[in-house]
Coordinates of C-alpha atoms in Angstrom, one line a residue:
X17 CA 16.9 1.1 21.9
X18 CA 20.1 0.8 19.3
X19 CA 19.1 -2.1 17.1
X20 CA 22.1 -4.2 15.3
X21 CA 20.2 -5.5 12.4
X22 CA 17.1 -4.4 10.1
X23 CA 15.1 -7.1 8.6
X24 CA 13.9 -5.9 4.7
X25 CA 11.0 -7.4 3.6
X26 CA 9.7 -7.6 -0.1
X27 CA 6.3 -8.5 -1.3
X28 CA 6.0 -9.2 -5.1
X29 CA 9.2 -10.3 -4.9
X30 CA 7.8 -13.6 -3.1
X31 CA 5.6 -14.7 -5.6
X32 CA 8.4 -15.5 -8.3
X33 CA 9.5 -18.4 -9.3
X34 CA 12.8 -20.3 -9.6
X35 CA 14.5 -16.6 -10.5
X36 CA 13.3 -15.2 -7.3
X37 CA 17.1 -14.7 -6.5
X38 CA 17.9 -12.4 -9.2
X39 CA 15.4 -10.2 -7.9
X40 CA 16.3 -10.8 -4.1
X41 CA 20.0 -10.3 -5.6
X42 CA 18.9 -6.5 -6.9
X43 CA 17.7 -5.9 -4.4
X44 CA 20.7 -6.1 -2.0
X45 CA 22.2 -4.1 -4.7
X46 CA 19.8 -1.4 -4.0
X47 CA 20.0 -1.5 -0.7
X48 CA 23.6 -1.0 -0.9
X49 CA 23.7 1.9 -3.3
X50 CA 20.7 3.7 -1.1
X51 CA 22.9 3.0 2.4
X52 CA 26.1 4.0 0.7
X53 CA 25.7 8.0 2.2
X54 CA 24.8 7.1 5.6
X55 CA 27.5 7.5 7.9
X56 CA 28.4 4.1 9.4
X57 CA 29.5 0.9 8.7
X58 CA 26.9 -1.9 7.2
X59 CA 26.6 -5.3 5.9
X60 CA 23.6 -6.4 3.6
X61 CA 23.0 -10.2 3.9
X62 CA 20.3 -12.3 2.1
X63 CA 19.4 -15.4 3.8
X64 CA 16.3 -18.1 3.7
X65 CA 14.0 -15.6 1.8
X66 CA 15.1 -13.1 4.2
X67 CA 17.3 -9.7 3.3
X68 CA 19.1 -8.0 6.7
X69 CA 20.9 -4.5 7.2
X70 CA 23.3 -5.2 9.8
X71 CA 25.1 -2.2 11.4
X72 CA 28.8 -2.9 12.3
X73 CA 29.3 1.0 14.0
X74 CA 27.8 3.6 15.4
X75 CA 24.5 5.2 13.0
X76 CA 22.0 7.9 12.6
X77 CA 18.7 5.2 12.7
X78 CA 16.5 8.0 11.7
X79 CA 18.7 8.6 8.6
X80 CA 19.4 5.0 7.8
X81 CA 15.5 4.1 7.5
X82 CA 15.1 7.6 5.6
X83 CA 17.4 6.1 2.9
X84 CA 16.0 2.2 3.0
X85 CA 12.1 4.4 2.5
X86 CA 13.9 5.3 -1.1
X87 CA 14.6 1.3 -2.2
X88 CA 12.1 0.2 -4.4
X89 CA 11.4 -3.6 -3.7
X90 CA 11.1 -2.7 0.1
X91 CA 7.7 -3.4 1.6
X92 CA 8.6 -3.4 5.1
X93 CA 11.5 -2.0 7.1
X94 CA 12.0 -3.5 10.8
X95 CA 14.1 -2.5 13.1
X96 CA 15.0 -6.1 14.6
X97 CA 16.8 -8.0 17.7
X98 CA 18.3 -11.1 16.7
X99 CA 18.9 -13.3 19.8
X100 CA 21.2 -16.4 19.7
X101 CA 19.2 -19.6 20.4
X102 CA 20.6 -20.3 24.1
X103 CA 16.8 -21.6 25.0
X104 CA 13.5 -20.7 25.6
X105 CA 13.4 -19.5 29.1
X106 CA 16.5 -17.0 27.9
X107 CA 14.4 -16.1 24.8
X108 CA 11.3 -15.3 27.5
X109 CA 14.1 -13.1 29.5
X110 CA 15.5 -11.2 26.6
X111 CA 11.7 -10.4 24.9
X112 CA 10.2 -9.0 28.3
X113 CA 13.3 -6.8 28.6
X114 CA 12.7 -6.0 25.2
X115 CA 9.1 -4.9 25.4
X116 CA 9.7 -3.3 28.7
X117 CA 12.8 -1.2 26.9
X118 CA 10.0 0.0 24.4
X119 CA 6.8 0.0 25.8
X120 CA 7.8 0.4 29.9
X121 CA 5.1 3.4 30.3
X122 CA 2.5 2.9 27.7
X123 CA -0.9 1.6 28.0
X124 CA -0.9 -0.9 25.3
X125 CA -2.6 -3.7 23.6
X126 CA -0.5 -6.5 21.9
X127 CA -0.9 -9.9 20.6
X128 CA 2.2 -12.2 19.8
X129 CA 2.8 -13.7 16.5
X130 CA 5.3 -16.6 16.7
X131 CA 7.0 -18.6 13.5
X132 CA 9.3 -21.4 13.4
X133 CA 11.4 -22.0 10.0
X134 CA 13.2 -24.7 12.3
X135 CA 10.3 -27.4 13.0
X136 CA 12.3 -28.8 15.9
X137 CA 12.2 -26.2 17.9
X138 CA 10.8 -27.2 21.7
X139 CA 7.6 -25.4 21.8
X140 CA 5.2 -25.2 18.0
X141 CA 4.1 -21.3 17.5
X142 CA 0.9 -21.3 19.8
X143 CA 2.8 -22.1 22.5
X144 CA 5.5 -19.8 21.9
X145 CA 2.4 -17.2 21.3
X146 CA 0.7 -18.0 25.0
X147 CA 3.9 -18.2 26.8
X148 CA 5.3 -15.1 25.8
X149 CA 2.2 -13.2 26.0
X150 CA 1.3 -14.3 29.6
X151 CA 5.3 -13.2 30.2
X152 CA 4.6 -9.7 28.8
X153 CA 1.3 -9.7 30.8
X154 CA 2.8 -9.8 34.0
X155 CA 5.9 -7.7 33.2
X156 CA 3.8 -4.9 31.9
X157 CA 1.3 -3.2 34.2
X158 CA -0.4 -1.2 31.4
X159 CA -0.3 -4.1 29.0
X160 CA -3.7 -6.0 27.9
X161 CA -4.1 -8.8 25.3
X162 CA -6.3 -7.8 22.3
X163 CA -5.8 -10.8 19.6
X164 CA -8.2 -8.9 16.8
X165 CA -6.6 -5.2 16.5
X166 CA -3.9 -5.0 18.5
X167 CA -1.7 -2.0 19.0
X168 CA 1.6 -3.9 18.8
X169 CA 2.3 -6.7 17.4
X170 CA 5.1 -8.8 18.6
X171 CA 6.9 -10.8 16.4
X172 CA 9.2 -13.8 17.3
X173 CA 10.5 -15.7 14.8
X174 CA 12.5 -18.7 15.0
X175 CA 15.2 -19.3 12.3
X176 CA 18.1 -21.4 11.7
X177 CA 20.6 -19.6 14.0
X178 CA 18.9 -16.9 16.1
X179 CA 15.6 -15.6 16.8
X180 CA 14.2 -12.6 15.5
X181 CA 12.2 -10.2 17.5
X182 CA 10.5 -7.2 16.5
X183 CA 7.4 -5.0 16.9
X184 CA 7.8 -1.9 14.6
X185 CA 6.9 -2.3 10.8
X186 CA 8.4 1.2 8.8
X187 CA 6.3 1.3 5.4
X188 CA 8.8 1.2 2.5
X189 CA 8.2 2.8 -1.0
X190 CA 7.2 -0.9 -2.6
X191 CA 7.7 -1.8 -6.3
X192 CA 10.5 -3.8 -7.8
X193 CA 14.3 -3.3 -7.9
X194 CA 15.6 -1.0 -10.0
X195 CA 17.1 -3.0 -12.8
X196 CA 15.1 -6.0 -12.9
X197 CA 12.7 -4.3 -15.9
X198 CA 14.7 -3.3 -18.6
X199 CA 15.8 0.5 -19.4
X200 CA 13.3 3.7 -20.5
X201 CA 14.3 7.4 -21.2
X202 CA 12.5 9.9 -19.7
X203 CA 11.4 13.4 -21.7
X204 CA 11.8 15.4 -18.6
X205 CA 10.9 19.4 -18.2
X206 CA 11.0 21.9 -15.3
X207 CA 7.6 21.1 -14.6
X208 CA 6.1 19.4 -12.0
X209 CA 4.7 16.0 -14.1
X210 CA 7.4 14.3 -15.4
X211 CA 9.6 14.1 -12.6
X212 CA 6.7 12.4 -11.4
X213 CA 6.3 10.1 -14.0
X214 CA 10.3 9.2 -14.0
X215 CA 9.9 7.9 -10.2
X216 CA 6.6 6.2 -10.9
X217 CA 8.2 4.5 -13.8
X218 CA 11.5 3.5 -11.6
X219 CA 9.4 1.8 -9.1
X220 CA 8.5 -0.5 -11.0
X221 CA 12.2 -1.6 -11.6
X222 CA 13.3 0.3 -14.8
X223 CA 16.7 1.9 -15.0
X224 CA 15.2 5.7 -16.1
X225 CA 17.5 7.6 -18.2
X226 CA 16.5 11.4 -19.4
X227 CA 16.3 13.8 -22.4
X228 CA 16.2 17.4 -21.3
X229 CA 15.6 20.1 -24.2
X230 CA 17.5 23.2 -23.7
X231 CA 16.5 26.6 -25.8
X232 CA 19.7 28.9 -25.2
X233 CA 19.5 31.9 -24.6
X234 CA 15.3 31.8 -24.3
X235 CA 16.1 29.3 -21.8
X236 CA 18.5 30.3 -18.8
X237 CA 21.2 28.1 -17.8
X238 CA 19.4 28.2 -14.3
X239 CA 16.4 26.7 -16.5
X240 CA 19.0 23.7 -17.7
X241 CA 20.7 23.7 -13.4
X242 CA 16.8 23.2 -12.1
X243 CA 16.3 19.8 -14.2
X244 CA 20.1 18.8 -13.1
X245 CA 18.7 19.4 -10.2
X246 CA 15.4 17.8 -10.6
X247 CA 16.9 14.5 -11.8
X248 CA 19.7 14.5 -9.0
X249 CA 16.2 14.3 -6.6
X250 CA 14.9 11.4 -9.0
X251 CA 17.8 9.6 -8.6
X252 CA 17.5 9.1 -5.0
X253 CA 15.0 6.6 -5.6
X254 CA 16.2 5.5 -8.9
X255 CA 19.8 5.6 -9.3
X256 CA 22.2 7.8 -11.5
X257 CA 20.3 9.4 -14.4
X258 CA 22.3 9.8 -17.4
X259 CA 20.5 13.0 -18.6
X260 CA 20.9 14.3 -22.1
X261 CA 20.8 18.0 -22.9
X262 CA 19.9 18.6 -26.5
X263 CA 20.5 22.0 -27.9
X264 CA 16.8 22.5 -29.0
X265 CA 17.1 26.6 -30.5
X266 CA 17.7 26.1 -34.0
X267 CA 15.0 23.6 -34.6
X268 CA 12.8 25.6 -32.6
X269 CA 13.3 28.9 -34.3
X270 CA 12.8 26.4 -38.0
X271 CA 9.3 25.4 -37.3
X272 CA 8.7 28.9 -35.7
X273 CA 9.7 30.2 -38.8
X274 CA 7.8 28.2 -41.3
X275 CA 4.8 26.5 -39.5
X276 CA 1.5 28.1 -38.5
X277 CA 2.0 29.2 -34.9
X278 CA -0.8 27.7 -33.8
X279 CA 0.7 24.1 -34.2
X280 CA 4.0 25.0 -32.9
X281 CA 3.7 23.0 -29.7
X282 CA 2.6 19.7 -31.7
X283 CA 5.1 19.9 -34.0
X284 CA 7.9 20.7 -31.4
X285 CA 6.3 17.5 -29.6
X286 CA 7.0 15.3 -32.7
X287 CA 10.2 16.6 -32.5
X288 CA 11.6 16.2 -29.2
X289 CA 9.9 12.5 -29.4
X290 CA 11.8 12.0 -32.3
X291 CA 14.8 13.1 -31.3
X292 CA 14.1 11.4 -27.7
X293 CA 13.8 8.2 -29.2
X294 CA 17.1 8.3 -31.3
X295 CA 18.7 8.8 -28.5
X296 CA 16.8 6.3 -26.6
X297 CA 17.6 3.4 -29.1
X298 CA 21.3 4.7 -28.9
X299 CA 21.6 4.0 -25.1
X300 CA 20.0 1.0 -25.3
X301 CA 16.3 1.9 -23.8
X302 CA 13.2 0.3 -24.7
X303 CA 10.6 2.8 -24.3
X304 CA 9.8 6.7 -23.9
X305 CA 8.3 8.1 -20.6
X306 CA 6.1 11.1 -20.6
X307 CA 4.2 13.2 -17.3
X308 CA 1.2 13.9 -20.1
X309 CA -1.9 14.0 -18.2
X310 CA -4.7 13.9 -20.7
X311 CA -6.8 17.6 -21.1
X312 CA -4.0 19.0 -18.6
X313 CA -3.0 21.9 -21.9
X314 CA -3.7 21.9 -25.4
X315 CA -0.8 19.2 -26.2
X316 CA -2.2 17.0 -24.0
X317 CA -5.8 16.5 -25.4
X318 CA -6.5 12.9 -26.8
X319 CA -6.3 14.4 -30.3
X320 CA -3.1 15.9 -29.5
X321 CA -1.7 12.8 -28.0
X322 CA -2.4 10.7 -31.2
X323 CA -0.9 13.4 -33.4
X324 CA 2.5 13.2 -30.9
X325 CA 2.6 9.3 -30.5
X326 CA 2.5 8.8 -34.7
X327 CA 6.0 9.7 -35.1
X328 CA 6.9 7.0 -32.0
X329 CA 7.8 3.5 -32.3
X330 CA 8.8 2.7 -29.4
X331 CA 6.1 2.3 -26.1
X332 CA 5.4 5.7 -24.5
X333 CA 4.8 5.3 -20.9
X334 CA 2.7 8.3 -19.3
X335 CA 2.1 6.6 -15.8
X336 CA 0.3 10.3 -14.8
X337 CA -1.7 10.0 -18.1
X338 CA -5.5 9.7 -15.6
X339 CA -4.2 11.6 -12.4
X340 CA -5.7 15.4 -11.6
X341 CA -3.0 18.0 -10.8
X342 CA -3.2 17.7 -7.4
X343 CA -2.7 14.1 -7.6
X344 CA 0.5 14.5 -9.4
X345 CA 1.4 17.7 -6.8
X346 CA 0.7 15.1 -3.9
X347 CA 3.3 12.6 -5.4
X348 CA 6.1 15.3 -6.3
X349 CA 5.8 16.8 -2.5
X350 CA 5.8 13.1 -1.2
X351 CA 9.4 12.8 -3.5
X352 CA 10.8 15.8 -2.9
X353 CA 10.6 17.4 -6.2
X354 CA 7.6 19.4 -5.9
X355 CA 9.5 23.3 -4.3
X356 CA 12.2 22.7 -7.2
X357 CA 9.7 22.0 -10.1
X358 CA 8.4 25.4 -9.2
X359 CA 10.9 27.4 -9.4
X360 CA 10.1 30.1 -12.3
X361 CA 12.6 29.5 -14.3
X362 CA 10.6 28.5 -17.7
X363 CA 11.5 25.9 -20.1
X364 CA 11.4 25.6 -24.2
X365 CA 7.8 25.0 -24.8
X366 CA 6.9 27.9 -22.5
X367 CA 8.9 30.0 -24.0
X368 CA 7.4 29.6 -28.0
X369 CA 4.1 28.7 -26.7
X370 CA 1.1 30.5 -29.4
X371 CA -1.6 32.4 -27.6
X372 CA -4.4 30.1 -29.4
X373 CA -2.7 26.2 -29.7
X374 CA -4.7 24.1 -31.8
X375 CA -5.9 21.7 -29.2
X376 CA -8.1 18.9 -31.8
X377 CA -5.1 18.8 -34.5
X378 CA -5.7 16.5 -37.8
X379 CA -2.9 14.5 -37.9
X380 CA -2.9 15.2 -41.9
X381 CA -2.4 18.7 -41.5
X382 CA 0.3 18.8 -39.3
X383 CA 1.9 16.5 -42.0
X384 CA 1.7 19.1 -44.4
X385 CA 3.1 21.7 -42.3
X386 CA 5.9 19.1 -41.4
X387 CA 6.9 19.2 -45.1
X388 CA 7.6 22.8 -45.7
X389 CA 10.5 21.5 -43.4
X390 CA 11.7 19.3 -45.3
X391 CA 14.9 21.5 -46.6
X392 CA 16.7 21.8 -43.4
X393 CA 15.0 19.8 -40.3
X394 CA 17.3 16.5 -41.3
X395 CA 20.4 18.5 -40.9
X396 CA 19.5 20.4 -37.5
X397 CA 18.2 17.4 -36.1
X398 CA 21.8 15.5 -37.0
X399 CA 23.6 18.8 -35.6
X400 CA 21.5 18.7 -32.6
X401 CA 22.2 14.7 -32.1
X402 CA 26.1 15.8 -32.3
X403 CA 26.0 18.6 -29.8
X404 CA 24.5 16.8 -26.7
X405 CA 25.9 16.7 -23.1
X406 CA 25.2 14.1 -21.1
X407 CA 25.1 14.6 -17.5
X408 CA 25.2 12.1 -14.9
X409 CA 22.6 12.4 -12.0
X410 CA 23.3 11.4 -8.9
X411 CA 22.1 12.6 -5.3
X412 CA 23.9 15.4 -3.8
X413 CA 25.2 14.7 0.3

């Protein structure tokens, strides 16, 4: 069956109050921009607490609810058949022929599940439920009635101007629309984690921009074209990423110089935060998001997570911070990140990585290593702010 519409239903979204439209009003927005590569012509409509996908031409279903399974905000995704109120007994007609279009052969059990928005209607919802269900009885040899866990459900609703009719439910990804939570820069690697943690962070409806640290020529430019890539994929669920390549080398090569080796990847961390956050505050976000999973390496033991946080001011989100590995492997492969995070291309703090990090660091110590930097790090860090490119993210095809 080709189905002309696509009723979009939310779920937190319900529970707000008198600004329930601004988020309803996202998330047509979202909807919009996640449609926008599927061949075909569409309308999104908002109306009575209800959000549609109409199809005007010809479409590719499978792909259109493959892109509407990437909107944040959507709970549900049902294909629909909205029928013109031309009364019941055409109603009764045009649901058998309905349910014998998609369930002719099966051996089934269904209940029916009536609503009226419009009070006036003829019949009240139970007797929309026992009339249709003793019609789908008798055109369905294989059809049995099972009111407590049905097989199918079928859905009638009655609204304003037509009746809605369904009896598929497509899970959507949940969350909020993107927009409707403020802005948040993302430190994101090669690795598998923060990609992660960028999508975790988007579903709940923050724009996510990202700060990418590039160590040319330790790092390959194929190192700096997997996290284009890598963001591109994030985007698909969250929208253009404006990500930020900072030219990390010389600062790098500074504390490699003059530190003990066996802080370098704590005082790098304080670094890139640093530096994450000036540029955070420059593009107007309100928070730094991390994929730090607590004991997952030596920079990411409690200890060494206090030592890193000091030199923030701004929140750090880590939404992976109490997930195992294979939790956070389970989420990249579920977003499509997971085969491009590992590729071996290695990034800056794999590359200067000492053989025995310091994993319990004293926050005072690092301190004093941090001075004997005193003499140059202002000035690399400025020349570093200067020379950044900013790429923007958005999905390929």
């Amino acid at each position: 069956m080709t189905f002309q519409a696509f009723l979009i239903k939310y779920a937190e979204i319900g529970i707000k109050g008198k600004n329930r439209y601004l988020f309803e009003n996202a998330l047509v927005r979202q909807i919009e921009y996640g449609i926008a590569q599927v061949e075909g012509s569409f309308c999104v409509t908002k109306a009575s607490g209800r959000i549609y996908v109409n199809c005007l031409s010809e479409y590719d279903e499978e792909e259109l609810v493959e892109a509407l399974k990437r909107v944040f905000g959507i709970v549900w995704i049902c294909p629909v058949m909205q029928i013109p109120d031309e009364g019941f007994d055409d109603l009764r007609r045009k649901v058998v022929a309905y349910m014998k279009e998609m369930y002719a052969d099966q051996d089934i059990t269904f209940k029916v599940e009536a609503r009226r928005s419009r009070k006036n209607y003829p019949l009240n919802s139970q007797e929309i439920n026992v009339e249709m269900g003793e019609a789908v009885l008798q055109a369905l040899s294989g059809a049995r009635v099972d009111v407590h866990k049905p097989q199918v459900v079928l859905r009638i609703e009655v609204r304003e101007q037509f009746v809605n009719v369904y009896s598929v439910q497509i899970p959507g990804p949940g969350g909020m629309p993107i927009g409707t939570n403020g802005r948040a820069t993302l430190l994101l690697s090669g690795g598998i984690d923060s990609p992660v943690a960028g999508y975790l962070i988007a579903k709940r409806g923050v724009i996510v921009d990202a700060v990418y640290f590039h160590a040319p020529p330790y790092t390959s430019e194929r190192a700096k074209q997997k996290v284009i890539d890598l963001a591109r994929l994030v985007s698909r669920y969250s929208g253009p990423v404006q990500l930020h390549i900072v030219n990390f080398t010389e600062i790098q090569l500074y504390i490699y110089e003059q530190c003990p080796h066996e802080q370098l990847t704590i005082l790098m961390r304080r670094y890139m935060m640093r530096i994450a956050e000036k540029i955070a505050r420059k593009n107007g976000s309100m928070a730094l998001i991390t994929g730090e999973s607590i004991g997952q390496v030596a920079s990411q033991t409690v200890q060494s997570l206090c030592a890193t946080n000091e030199v923030c001011t701004m929140p750090v989100f880590r939404p992976v911070i109490g997930f195992d590995k294979q939790e956070i492997v389970d989420v990249a492969e579920k977003i499509g990140t997971y085969e491009t995070s590992v590729l071996p291309y290695e990034d800056c703090c794999t590359i200067f990585v000492a053989k025995h990090p310091v994993t319990k660091p004293n926050v005072h110590i690092i301190r004093k290593s941090e001075e004997r930097l005193a003499e140059k790090i202002d000035g690399l860090v400025e020349e570093a702010m200067r020379s950044i490119e900013t790429v923007v993210c958005r999905p390929v095809g």
